[in-house]
Amino acid sequence: MKAFFLKVKKVWKLISFLLLVVITFVYAMFQGGFVSWFLFISFLPFALYAFLIMVYPLKDFEVTRTINQEKYRAGDRLVGTITFRRNAPVPLAFLLVEEVLPDNLLFCQQTKQAKRILFPWFKSTVTIQYALDHLPRGEHTLRGIRLLTGDFLGLIEKERVVEIDRSFLVYPHYVEMTYRQHENKFDQGTTSSRMKMVRDTSMTVGVREYQPGDRFSWIDWKATARRNDIMTKEFEQQQSHDVLLFLDRSQSSSFESAVSYTAALTKAILKYGSQVGLVSVGEDRSIFSMRSGEEQFAEIYYHLAKIQPNGKKDFSKVIEMEIGKFQPTVTFVFLTGKLTKGLAKSLEKLSSRHHHLEVHLTKDEGVRVSREELAYMDQLKRRSIFVKTVYPAKPATDVISEVS
């Protein structure tokens, strides 16, 4: 319907232009005299310019766009540069240029406007810049650039949208956190880490007497022959701490805080040297198995840049379906922006089978935990489930030291 009215408007303006030319000419012919011909001759330059604009093709413009970075973090500034080149030296009294922004970028603060009016006249090359501040996290696509020009009287308008697709990712912003052995702490609070002991059979630190349960392959035959008693190798015990993160992708006012905190927590755990995995279920189902290293962080970070709060299933149901696929010795961390009655009940049931459960409730800066959430937190703590409230946007002020 809108396209139909725009087409009618263009046709009406063209008819109005032709009628004005005809009326002034007829008036000069039949009326005669200085005044009538003066009106016609005075209007004629405007009419000729309007005719020139009408026949001038905006396809003569070659339009290019560049942006200042390939990758962004939430809150960064995008600077776009638009360059126009044309061959025909047709004088343009004005040219409206607009970057057609997608819906998710319309509310960005613009220190340099993405919609500008230029006065190029005979210039063959024109360059402008615009700036979008505080980019939101997500996948964004710049679709095209709109050009609009016309005559002095507004009787003729020419418009063209140059389609230049440019997609880019805005990764979540996160604050560096410290993760250390024994009692592990983050800048937002304290988290007790549960470690499982693993024997490194490649590192022998001594021998001891045989004990029931020792493997046959651990026997040190040379020491056994010397002491005339069965001796087994004693290995260095290493601590490992595997963490599986469950991210709540249901609609929440603090969803962005949950995403930022997930990125920071993943980075901290991997930097410590532990393995980490992620369960992220929305319209899509993404499961990242336990791994360590920078490649694991890059994959999870890329995923966090693209996800949206589009979970159809209740977060508690997602947990119940997915948690059974992992070893119970893993530490399960549930990241959510809202603590509900259903989630609290599901975690209480799971606490009887899984001993390492933690709930990290993320909130935006200045948002307080509701009374209902405080009640659910107390309820979970009585079940020995660790619960904490975090504010990811708050920068780290203290260096957390290792606690024995």
mmCIF file of C-alpha atoms in Angstrom:
data_model
loop_
_atom_site.group_PDB
_atom_site.id
_atom_site.type_symbol
_atom_site.label_atom_id
_atom_site.label_comp_id
_atom_site.label_asym_id
_atom_site.label_seq_id
_atom_site.Cartn_x
_atom_site.Cartn_y
_atom_site.Cartn_z
ATOM 1 C CA MET A 1 0.000 0.000 0.000
ATOM 2 C CA LYS A 2 2.826 2.378 0.886
ATOM 3 C CA ALA A 3 4.564 1.675 -2.430
ATOM 4 C CA PHE A 4 1.308 2.400 -4.273
ATOM 5 C CA PHE A 5 0.909 5.814 -2.621
ATOM 6 C CA LEU A 6 4.544 6.690 -3.380
ATOM 7 C CA LYS A 7 3.985 5.841 -7.023
ATOM 8 C CA VAL A 8 0.814 7.963 -7.135
ATOM 9 C CA LYS A 9 2.713 10.843 -5.508
ATOM 10 C CA LYS A 10 5.458 10.725 -8.151
ATOM 11 C CA VAL A 11 2.936 10.648 -10.995
ATOM 12 C CA TRP A 12 1.012 13.557 -9.490
ATOM 13 C CA LYS A 13 4.189 15.653 -9.184
ATOM 14 C CA LEU A 14 5.070 14.960 -12.807
ATOM 15 C CA ILE A 15 1.581 15.944 -13.944
ATOM 16 C CA SER A 16 1.745 19.109 -11.802
ATOM 17 C CA PHE A 17 5.083 20.056 -13.383
ATOM 18 C CA LEU A 18 3.765 19.604 -16.921
ATOM 19 C CA LEU A 19 0.570 21.515 -16.091
ATOM 20 C CA LEU A 20 2.562 24.464 -14.737
ATOM 21 C CA VAL A 21 4.644 24.631 -17.915
ATOM 22 C CA VAL A 22 1.546 24.459 -20.106
ATOM 23 C CA ILE A 23 -0.417 26.976 -18.009
ATOM 24 C CA THR A 24 2.355 29.610 -17.998
ATOM 25 C CA PHE A 25 2.886 29.189 -21.747
ATOM 26 C CA VAL A 26 -0.840 29.406 -22.562
ATOM 27 C CA TYR A 27 -1.182 32.429 -20.290
ATOM 28 C CA ALA A 28 1.695 34.188 -22.079
ATOM 29 C CA MET A 29 0.271 33.344 -25.541
ATOM 30 C CA PHE A 30 -3.297 34.456 -24.888
ATOM 31 C CA GLN A 31 -2.705 37.267 -22.423
ATOM 32 C CA GLY A 32 0.339 38.777 -24.092
ATOM 33 C CA GLY A 33 2.155 41.724 -22.622
ATOM 34 C CA PHE A 34 5.273 42.048 -20.531
ATOM 35 C CA VAL A 35 3.971 40.535 -17.303
ATOM 36 C CA SER A 36 2.694 37.262 -18.778
ATOM 37 C CA TRP A 37 5.840 36.649 -20.824
ATOM 38 C CA PHE A 38 8.024 37.646 -17.880
ATOM 39 C CA LEU A 39 6.296 34.989 -15.744
ATOM 40 C CA PHE A 40 6.789 32.339 -18.421
ATOM 41 C CA ILE A 41 10.452 33.214 -19.051
ATOM 42 C CA SER A 42 11.153 33.422 -15.305
ATOM 43 C CA PHE A 43 9.631 29.980 -14.763
ATOM 44 C CA LEU A 44 11.380 28.462 -17.797
ATOM 45 C CA PRO A 45 14.864 27.978 -16.136
ATOM 46 C CA PHE A 46 13.235 26.148 -13.225
ATOM 47 C CA ALA A 47 11.288 24.030 -15.659
ATOM 48 C CA LEU A 48 14.400 23.191 -17.688
ATOM 49 C CA TYR A 49 16.343 22.295 -14.533
ATOM 50 C CA ALA A 50 13.481 20.091 -13.331
ATOM 51 C CA PHE A 51 13.463 18.390 -16.756
ATOM 52 C CA LEU A 52 17.241 17.865 -16.507
ATOM 53 C CA ILE A 53 16.845 16.247 -13.093
ATOM 54 C CA MET A 54 14.020 14.104 -14.441
ATOM 55 C CA VAL A 55 16.174 12.624 -17.225
ATOM 56 C CA TYR A 56 19.395 12.410 -15.200
ATOM 57 C CA PRO A 57 19.939 8.786 -14.100
ATOM 58 C CA LEU A 58 21.051 8.311 -10.521
ATOM 59 C CA LYS A 59 22.643 5.072 -11.697
ATOM 60 C CA ASP A 60 25.483 7.324 -12.819
ATOM 61 C CA PHE A 61 26.579 7.313 -9.155
ATOM 62 C CA GLU A 62 29.166 4.728 -8.121
ATOM 63 C CA VAL A 63 28.793 4.270 -4.381
ATOM 64 C CA THR A 64 31.225 2.553 -1.999
ATOM 65 C CA ARG A 65 31.103 2.119 1.760
ATOM 66 C CA THR A 66 33.832 1.161 4.226
ATOM 67 C CA ILE A 67 33.745 0.690 7.991
ATOM 68 C CA ASN A 68 36.606 1.285 10.406
ATOM 69 C CA GLN A 69 36.887 -2.235 11.885
ATOM 70 C CA GLU A 70 36.269 -5.865 11.034
ATOM 71 C CA LYS A 71 35.239 -6.888 14.554
ATOM 72 C CA TYR A 72 33.603 -4.933 17.339
ATOM 73 C CA ARG A 73 32.764 -5.338 20.998
ATOM 74 C CA ALA A 74 29.496 -4.146 22.490
ATOM 75 C CA GLY A 75 29.839 -0.443 23.222
ATOM 76 C CA ASP A 76 32.402 0.203 20.480
ATOM 77 C CA ARG A 77 32.070 2.962 17.876
ATOM 78 C CA LEU A 78 31.444 2.272 14.199
ATOM 79 C CA VAL A 79 32.660 4.865 11.706
ATOM 80 C CA GLY A 80 31.316 4.441 8.190
ATOM 81 C CA THR A 81 32.750 6.218 5.145
ATOM 82 C CA ILE A 82 30.587 6.647 2.041
ATOM 83 C CA THR A 83 32.129 7.769 -1.238
ATOM 84 C CA PHE A 84 30.203 8.854 -4.369
ATOM 85 C CA ARG A 85 31.690 9.107 -7.822
ATOM 86 C CA ARG A 86 29.857 10.147 -11.003
ATOM 87 C CA ASN A 87 30.730 10.817 -14.606
ATOM 88 C CA ALA A 88 28.099 13.286 -15.871
ATOM 89 C CA PRO A 89 28.763 16.838 -14.556
ATOM 90 C CA VAL A 90 25.078 17.601 -13.952
ATOM 91 C CA PRO A 91 24.678 20.336 -11.316
ATOM 92 C CA LEU A 92 22.833 18.985 -8.304
ATOM 93 C CA ALA A 93 21.471 21.659 -5.995
ATOM 94 C CA PHE A 94 21.125 19.143 -3.158
ATOM 95 C CA LEU A 95 21.642 15.464 -2.501
ATOM 96 C CA LEU A 96 20.197 13.664 0.495
ATOM 97 C CA VAL A 97 22.363 10.700 1.547
ATOM 98 C CA GLU A 98 21.190 8.155 4.106
ATOM 99 C CA GLU A 99 22.672 4.896 5.370
ATOM 100 C CA VAL A 100 19.652 2.594 5.610
ATOM 101 C CA LEU A 101 20.193 1.226 9.108
ATOM 102 C CA PRO A 102 18.671 -2.082 10.276
ATOM 103 C CA ASP A 103 16.179 -1.999 13.138
ATOM 104 C CA ASN A 104 18.741 -3.132 15.715
ATOM 105 C CA LEU A 105 20.979 -0.124 14.975
ATOM 106 C CA LEU A 106 18.335 2.602 14.683
ATOM 107 C CA PHE A 107 18.617 3.624 18.337
ATOM 108 C CA CYS A 108 22.411 3.933 18.417
ATOM 109 C CA GLN A 109 23.661 7.372 19.350
ATOM 110 C CA GLN A 110 24.964 9.099 16.220
ATOM 111 C CA THR A 111 27.733 11.629 16.856
ATOM 112 C CA LYS A 112 27.925 12.003 13.071
ATOM 113 C CA GLN A 113 24.544 11.571 11.456
ATOM 114 C CA ALA A 114 23.926 8.716 9.020
ATOM 115 C CA LYS A 115 21.467 10.978 7.144
ATOM 116 C CA ARG A 116 22.975 14.081 5.580
ATOM 117 C CA ILE A 117 22.050 16.774 3.030
ATOM 118 C CA LEU A 118 24.878 17.718 0.665
ATOM 119 C CA PHE A 119 25.219 20.434 -1.972
ATOM 120 C CA PRO A 120 27.525 18.823 -4.551
ATOM 121 C CA TRP A 121 26.671 20.960 -7.623
ATOM 122 C CA PHE A 122 29.348 19.986 -10.199
ATOM 123 C CA LYS A 123 31.534 17.865 -7.893
ATOM 124 C CA SER A 124 32.347 14.443 -9.329
ATOM 125 C CA THR A 125 33.497 12.881 -6.036
ATOM 126 C CA VAL A 126 31.957 13.344 -2.614
ATOM 127 C CA THR A 127 32.943 11.624 0.650
ATOM 128 C CA ILE A 128 31.058 11.695 3.947
ATOM 129 C CA GLN A 129 31.399 9.918 7.288
ATOM 130 C CA TYR A 130 28.919 8.880 9.935
ATOM 131 C CA ALA A 131 29.452 7.397 13.395
ATOM 132 C CA LEU A 132 27.345 4.998 15.469
ATOM 133 C CA ASP A 133 28.255 4.925 19.158
ATOM 134 C CA HIS A 134 27.603 2.160 21.687
ATOM 135 C CA LEU A 135 26.997 -0.665 19.242
ATOM 136 C CA PRO A 136 24.714 -3.394 20.603
ATOM 137 C CA ARG A 137 25.895 -7.003 20.659
ATOM 138 C CA GLY A 138 24.746 -9.190 17.790
ATOM 139 C CA GLU A 139 24.976 -9.810 14.078
ATOM 140 C CA HIS A 140 24.205 -6.723 12.022
ATOM 141 C CA THR A 141 23.877 -6.103 8.280
ATOM 142 C CA LEU A 142 24.087 -2.741 6.530
ATOM 143 C CA ARG A 143 21.825 -3.210 3.519
ATOM 144 C CA GLY A 144 22.165 -0.113 1.378
ATOM 145 C CA ILE A 145 22.516 3.619 0.873
ATOM 146 C CA ARG A 146 19.628 5.888 -0.111
ATOM 147 C CA LEU A 147 20.112 8.811 -2.506
ATOM 148 C CA LEU A 148 17.521 11.517 -3.075
ATOM 149 C CA THR A 149 17.702 14.662 -5.195
ATOM 150 C CA GLY A 150 15.257 16.996 -6.915
ATOM 151 C CA ASP A 151 14.635 20.416 -8.391
ATOM 152 C CA PHE A 152 14.362 23.784 -6.641
ATOM 153 C CA LEU A 153 10.566 23.787 -6.466
ATOM 154 C CA GLY A 154 10.178 20.208 -5.302
ATOM 155 C CA LEU A 155 8.211 19.248 -8.387
ATOM 156 C CA ILE A 156 10.589 16.463 -9.451
ATOM 157 C CA GLU A 157 12.276 14.008 -7.107
ATOM 158 C CA LYS A 158 14.665 11.213 -7.997
ATOM 159 C CA GLU A 159 15.426 8.448 -5.510
ATOM 160 C CA ARG A 160 17.661 5.396 -5.590
ATOM 161 C CA VAL A 161 18.696 2.839 -2.999
ATOM 162 C CA VAL A 162 22.125 1.401 -3.711
ATOM 163 C CA GLU A 163 22.238 -2.113 -2.274
ATOM 164 C CA ILE A 164 25.601 -2.740 -0.629
ATOM 165 C CA ASP A 165 25.367 -5.539 1.928
ATOM 166 C CA ARG A 166 27.951 -5.517 4.692
ATOM 167 C CA SER A 167 27.592 -7.858 7.663
ATOM 168 C CA PHE A 168 29.624 -7.609 10.842
ATOM 169 C CA LEU A 169 29.586 -9.105 14.329
ATOM 170 C CA VAL A 170 29.551 -7.211 17.586
ATOM 171 C CA TYR A 171 30.971 -9.470 20.288
ATOM 172 C CA PRO A 172 29.861 -9.186 23.915
ATOM 173 C CA HIS A 173 31.871 -6.890 26.119
ATOM 174 C CA TYR A 174 33.247 -8.548 29.227
ATOM 175 C CA VAL A 175 35.413 -7.683 32.206
ATOM 176 C CA GLU A 176 38.512 -9.779 32.899
ATOM 177 C CA MET A 177 38.150 -11.966 35.995
ATOM 178 C CA THR A 178 40.582 -14.030 38.053
ATOM 179 C CA TYR A 179 40.097 -17.744 38.599
ATOM 180 C CA ARG A 180 42.466 -19.464 41.028
ATOM 181 C CA GLN A 181 42.947 -22.800 42.723
ATOM 182 C CA HIS A 182 41.681 -23.950 46.155
ATOM 183 C CA GLU A 183 38.942 -21.407 46.731
ATOM 184 C CA ASN A 184 38.332 -19.680 43.450
ATOM 185 C CA LYS A 185 37.130 -16.127 43.330
ATOM 186 C CA PHE A 186 35.818 -13.762 40.730
ATOM 187 C CA ASP A 187 35.707 -10.027 40.914
ATOM 188 C CA GLN A 188 31.920 -10.168 41.410
ATOM 189 C CA GLY A 189 32.079 -12.517 44.414
ATOM 190 C CA THR A 190 33.402 -15.807 45.722
ATOM 191 C CA THR A 191 32.855 -19.217 44.173
ATOM 192 C CA SER A 192 33.986 -22.412 45.848
ATOM 193 C CA SER A 193 35.563 -24.661 43.281
ATOM 194 C CA ARG A 194 35.149 -28.388 43.550
ATOM 195 C CA MET A 195 38.197 -30.241 42.280
ATOM 196 C CA LYS A 196 38.560 -33.875 41.310
ATOM 197 C CA MET A 197 41.947 -35.510 41.828
ATOM 198 C CA VAL A 198 43.540 -37.175 38.828
ATOM 199 C CA ARG A 199 46.719 -39.220 38.927
ATOM 200 C CA ASP A 200 49.251 -38.259 36.276
ATOM 201 C CA THR A 201 50.827 -41.680 35.540
ATOM 202 C CA SER A 202 53.618 -40.022 33.581
ATOM 203 C CA MET A 203 54.973 -38.262 36.686
ATOM 204 C CA THR A 204 56.405 -40.716 39.275
ATOM 205 C CA VAL A 205 57.376 -39.018 42.532
ATOM 206 C CA GLY A 206 58.235 -42.104 44.682
ATOM 207 C CA VAL A 207 57.226 -45.576 45.799
ATOM 208 C CA ARG A 208 55.087 -46.899 48.651
ATOM 209 C CA GLU A 209 53.740 -50.187 49.926
ATOM 210 C CA TYR A 210 51.018 -51.884 47.973
ATOM 211 C CA GLN A 211 47.463 -51.016 48.994
ATOM 212 C CA PRO A 212 44.222 -52.764 47.998
ATOM 213 C CA GLY A 213 42.844 -51.097 44.883
ATOM 214 C CA ASP A 214 46.208 -50.278 43.327
ATOM 215 C CA ARG A 215 46.505 -51.311 39.695
ATOM 216 C CA PHE A 216 48.800 -54.137 38.680
ATOM 217 C CA SER A 217 50.559 -51.821 36.209
ATOM 218 C CA TRP A 218 51.573 -49.493 39.073
ATOM 219 C CA ILE A 219 53.861 -52.108 40.709
ATOM 220 C CA ASP A 220 57.524 -51.069 40.772
ATOM 221 C CA TRP A 221 59.288 -54.414 40.237
ATOM 222 C CA LYS A 222 62.787 -53.140 40.960
ATOM 223 C CA ALA A 223 61.757 -51.668 44.325
ATOM 224 C CA THR A 224 59.790 -54.858 45.074
ATOM 225 C CA ALA A 225 62.895 -56.998 44.476
ATOM 226 C CA ARG A 226 65.083 -54.744 46.635
ATOM 227 C CA ARG A 227 62.720 -54.645 49.632
ATOM 228 C CA ASN A 228 61.247 -58.126 49.228
ATOM 229 C CA ASP A 229 57.799 -56.576 49.543
ATOM 230 C CA ILE A 230 55.291 -55.456 46.907
ATOM 231 C CA MET A 231 55.876 -51.789 46.214
ATOM 232 C CA THR A 232 53.813 -49.557 43.926
ATOM 233 C CA LYS A 233 54.700 -46.320 42.203
ATOM 234 C CA GLU A 234 53.389 -43.127 43.709
ATOM 235 C CA PHE A 235 52.230 -40.592 41.142
ATOM 236 C CA GLU A 236 51.810 -36.872 41.276
ATOM 237 C CA GLN A 237 48.211 -35.940 41.824
ATOM 238 C CA GLN A 238 46.889 -33.139 39.659
ATOM 239 C CA GLN A 239 43.732 -31.222 40.188
ATOM 240 C CA SER A 240 41.303 -30.832 37.345
ATOM 241 C CA HIS A 241 38.140 -28.784 37.377
ATOM 242 C CA ASP A 242 35.719 -29.292 34.517
ATOM 243 C CA VAL A 243 32.913 -26.734 34.337
ATOM 244 C CA LEU A 244 29.757 -26.924 32.249
ATOM 245 C CA LEU A 245 27.851 -23.683 31.753
ATOM 246 C CA PHE A 246 24.104 -23.594 31.130
ATOM 247 C CA LEU A 247 22.981 -20.277 29.624
ATOM 248 C CA ASP A 248 19.341 -19.248 30.002
ATOM 249 C CA ARG A 249 18.188 -17.923 26.624
ATOM 250 C CA SER A 250 14.627 -17.078 27.612
ATOM 251 C CA GLN A 251 13.504 -13.457 27.439
ATOM 252 C CA SER A 252 14.933 -11.424 30.304
ATOM 253 C CA SER A 253 15.722 -7.776 30.927
ATOM 254 C CA SER A 254 19.263 -8.744 31.946
ATOM 255 C CA PHE A 255 19.952 -11.168 29.095
ATOM 256 C CA GLU A 256 22.835 -9.060 27.796
ATOM 257 C CA SER A 257 24.432 -9.110 31.243
ATOM 258 C CA ALA A 258 24.141 -12.909 31.267
ATOM 259 C CA VAL A 259 25.869 -13.119 27.880
ATOM 260 C CA SER A 260 28.694 -10.795 28.964
ATOM 261 C CA TYR A 261 29.212 -12.718 32.180
ATOM 262 C CA THR A 262 29.256 -16.036 30.296
ATOM 263 C CA ALA A 263 32.064 -14.731 28.087
ATOM 264 C CA ALA A 264 34.046 -13.469 31.097
ATOM 265 C CA LEU A 265 33.552 -16.695 33.055
ATOM 266 C CA THR A 266 34.561 -18.853 30.084
ATOM 267 C CA LYS A 267 37.719 -16.819 29.575
ATOM 268 C CA ALA A 268 38.649 -16.999 33.272
ATOM 269 C CA ILE A 269 38.183 -20.778 33.517
ATOM 270 C CA LEU A 270 40.181 -21.455 30.363
ATOM 271 C CA LYS A 271 42.932 -19.093 31.457
ATOM 272 C CA TYR A 272 43.194 -21.058 34.682
ATOM 273 C CA GLY A 273 43.774 -24.216 32.627
ATOM 274 C CA SER A 274 40.514 -26.065 33.218
ATOM 275 C CA GLN A 275 38.110 -27.439 30.668
ATOM 276 C CA VAL A 276 34.792 -25.724 30.025
ATOM 277 C CA GLY A 277 31.680 -26.532 28.034
ATOM 278 C CA LEU A 278 28.481 -24.664 27.212
ATOM 279 C CA VAL A 279 24.841 -25.647 26.760
ATOM 280 C CA SER A 280 22.885 -22.970 24.888
ATOM 281 C CA VAL A 281 19.338 -23.825 23.799
ATOM 282 C CA GLY A 282 17.047 -21.341 22.065
ATOM 283 C CA GLU A 283 15.531 -21.603 18.603
ATOM 284 C CA ASP A 284 18.781 -23.431 17.866
ATOM 285 C CA ARG A 285 20.486 -25.988 20.072
ATOM 286 C CA SER A 286 24.218 -25.487 20.580
ATOM 287 C CA ILE A 287 26.265 -27.800 22.781
ATOM 288 C CA PHE A 288 29.996 -27.160 23.240
ATOM 289 C CA SER A 289 31.705 -30.206 24.714
ATOM 290 C CA MET A 290 34.383 -29.973 27.399
ATOM 291 C CA ARG A 291 37.592 -28.571 25.976
ATOM 292 C CA SER A 292 40.358 -26.181 26.882
ATOM 293 C CA GLY A 293 42.465 -23.662 24.991
ATOM 294 C CA GLU A 294 41.967 -20.507 22.951
ATOM 295 C CA GLU A 295 40.131 -22.311 20.165
ATOM 296 C CA GLN A 296 37.389 -23.302 22.599
ATOM 297 C CA PHE A 297 37.020 -19.704 23.760
ATOM 298 C CA ALA A 298 36.921 -18.420 20.161
ATOM 299 C CA GLU A 299 34.086 -20.800 19.270
ATOM 300 C CA ILE A 300 32.040 -19.999 22.372
ATOM 301 C CA TYR A 301 32.706 -16.252 22.023
ATOM 302 C CA TYR A 302 31.539 -16.342 18.390
ATOM 303 C CA HIS A 303 28.381 -18.158 19.470
ATOM 304 C CA LEU A 304 27.719 -15.613 22.221
ATOM 305 C CA ALA A 305 28.000 -12.787 19.687
ATOM 306 C CA LYS A 306 25.136 -14.183 17.593
ATOM 307 C CA ILE A 307 22.604 -15.592 20.057
ATOM 308 C CA GLN A 308 19.296 -13.933 20.895
ATOM 309 C CA PRO A 309 16.841 -14.443 23.793
ATOM 310 C CA ASN A 310 14.591 -16.698 21.736
ATOM 311 C CA GLY A 311 14.296 -19.764 23.947
ATOM 312 C CA LYS A 312 10.871 -21.395 23.596
ATOM 313 C CA LYS A 313 11.313 -23.997 26.331
ATOM 314 C CA ASP A 314 11.455 -23.207 30.019
ATOM 315 C CA PHE A 315 15.052 -23.068 31.242
ATOM 316 C CA SER A 316 14.333 -25.653 33.954
ATOM 317 C CA LYS A 317 13.141 -28.148 31.300
ATOM 318 C CA VAL A 318 16.264 -27.548 29.232
ATOM 319 C CA ILE A 319 18.437 -28.299 32.271
ATOM 320 C CA GLU A 320 16.572 -31.523 33.089
ATOM 321 C CA MET A 321 16.896 -32.772 29.490
ATOM 322 C CA GLU A 322 20.573 -31.915 29.008
ATOM 323 C CA ILE A 323 22.272 -32.438 32.373
ATOM 324 C CA GLY A 324 22.024 -36.221 32.299
ATOM 325 C CA LYS A 325 24.315 -36.369 29.250
ATOM 326 C CA PHE A 326 27.340 -35.272 31.287
ATOM 327 C CA GLN A 327 29.409 -36.821 34.071
ATOM 328 C CA PRO A 328 28.117 -36.028 37.589
ATOM 329 C CA THR A 329 31.666 -35.072 38.695
ATOM 330 C CA VAL A 330 31.464 -31.950 36.508
ATOM 331 C CA THR A 331 30.658 -28.618 38.148
ATOM 332 C CA PHE A 332 27.407 -27.343 36.630
ATOM 333 C CA VAL A 333 26.977 -23.575 36.555
ATOM 334 C CA PHE A 334 23.568 -22.148 35.605
ATOM 335 C CA LEU A 335 23.613 -18.594 34.262
ATOM 336 C CA THR A 336 20.269 -16.847 34.278
ATOM 337 C CA GLY A 337 18.833 -13.361 34.543
ATOM 338 C CA LYS A 338 15.794 -14.483 36.559
ATOM 339 C CA LEU A 339 15.318 -17.081 39.267
ATOM 340 C CA THR A 340 11.865 -18.652 39.030
ATOM 341 C CA LYS A 341 9.914 -21.116 41.123
ATOM 342 C CA GLY A 342 10.156 -23.790 38.407
ATOM 343 C CA LEU A 343 13.926 -23.406 38.145
ATOM 344 C CA ALA A 344 14.345 -23.627 41.914
ATOM 345 C CA LYS A 345 12.281 -26.847 42.073
ATOM 346 C CA SER A 346 14.236 -28.452 39.214
ATOM 347 C CA LEU A 347 17.573 -27.648 40.859
ATOM 348 C CA GLU A 348 16.381 -29.050 44.177
ATOM 349 C CA LYS A 349 15.549 -32.339 42.469
ATOM 350 C CA LEU A 350 18.887 -32.429 40.671
ATOM 351 C CA SER A 351 20.840 -31.728 43.865
ATOM 352 C CA SER A 352 20.188 -35.285 45.085
ATOM 353 C CA ARG A 353 22.069 -36.722 42.065
ATOM 354 C CA HIS A 354 24.556 -33.962 41.252
ATOM 355 C CA HIS A 355 26.667 -32.525 44.047
ATOM 356 C CA HIS A 356 28.311 -29.670 42.169
ATOM 357 C CA LEU A 357 25.551 -27.204 41.290
ATOM 358 C CA GLU A 358 25.924 -23.428 41.154
ATOM 359 C CA VAL A 359 23.493 -20.687 40.159
ATOM 360 C CA HIS A 360 24.845 -17.332 38.989
ATOM 361 C CA LEU A 361 22.045 -14.771 38.856
ATOM 362 C CA THR A 362 23.043 -11.898 36.552
ATOM 363 C CA LYS A 363 21.585 -8.430 36.967
ATOM 364 C CA ASP A 364 22.096 -5.102 35.226
ATOM 365 C CA GLU A 365 23.817 -2.390 37.211
ATOM 366 C CA GLY A 366 21.330 -0.791 39.599
ATOM 367 C CA VAL A 367 18.750 -3.606 39.341
ATOM 368 C CA ARG A 368 17.941 -5.227 42.670
ATOM 369 C CA VAL A 369 17.076 -8.858 43.318
ATOM 370 C CA SER A 370 13.342 -9.294 43.900
ATOM 371 C CA ARG A 371 11.885 -10.677 47.130
ATOM 372 C CA GLU A 372 10.769 -13.840 45.354
ATOM 373 C CA GLU A 373 14.278 -14.405 44.002
ATOM 374 C CA LEU A 374 15.794 -13.883 47.463
ATOM 375 C CA ALA A 375 13.421 -16.513 48.846
ATOM 376 C CA TYR A 376 14.391 -18.979 46.107
ATOM 377 C CA MET A 377 18.084 -18.276 46.744
ATOM 378 C CA ASP A 378 17.686 -19.151 50.442
ATOM 379 C CA GLN A 379 15.762 -22.258 49.454
ATOM 380 C CA LEU A 380 18.583 -23.438 47.177
ATOM 381 C CA LYS A 381 21.309 -22.652 49.716
ATOM 382 C CA ARG A 382 19.588 -24.952 52.203
ATOM 383 C CA ARG A 383 20.094 -27.689 49.603
ATOM 384 C CA SER A 384 23.844 -26.899 49.492
ATOM 385 C CA ILE A 385 23.500 -25.292 46.054
ATOM 386 C CA PHE A 386 25.819 -22.325 45.690
ATOM 387 C CA VAL A 387 23.967 -19.160 44.585
ATOM 388 C CA LYS A 388 25.428 -15.732 43.840
ATOM 389 C CA THR A 389 24.342 -12.476 42.224
ATOM 390 C CA VAL A 390 26.693 -10.904 39.688
ATOM 391 C CA TYR A 391 26.849 -7.550 37.950
ATOM 392 C CA PRO A 392 29.003 -8.101 34.821
ATOM 393 C CA ALA A 393 29.087 -4.427 33.828
ATOM 394 C CA LYS A 394 30.913 -3.483 37.022
ATOM 395 C CA PRO A 395 34.677 -3.268 36.428
ATOM 396 C CA ALA A 396 37.042 -5.257 38.584
ATOM 397 C CA THR A 397 38.546 -3.190 41.388
ATOM 398 C CA ASP A 398 40.264 -5.808 43.523
ATOM 399 C CA VAL A 399 42.824 -8.441 42.634
ATOM 400 C CA ILE A 400 41.622 -11.654 44.190
ATOM 401 C CA SER A 401 44.432 -13.601 45.800
ATOM 402 C CA GLU A 402 44.676 -17.334 46.226
ATOM 403 C CA VAL A 403 43.102 -18.677 49.385
ATOM 404 C CA SER A 404 44.289 -21.965 50.811
#
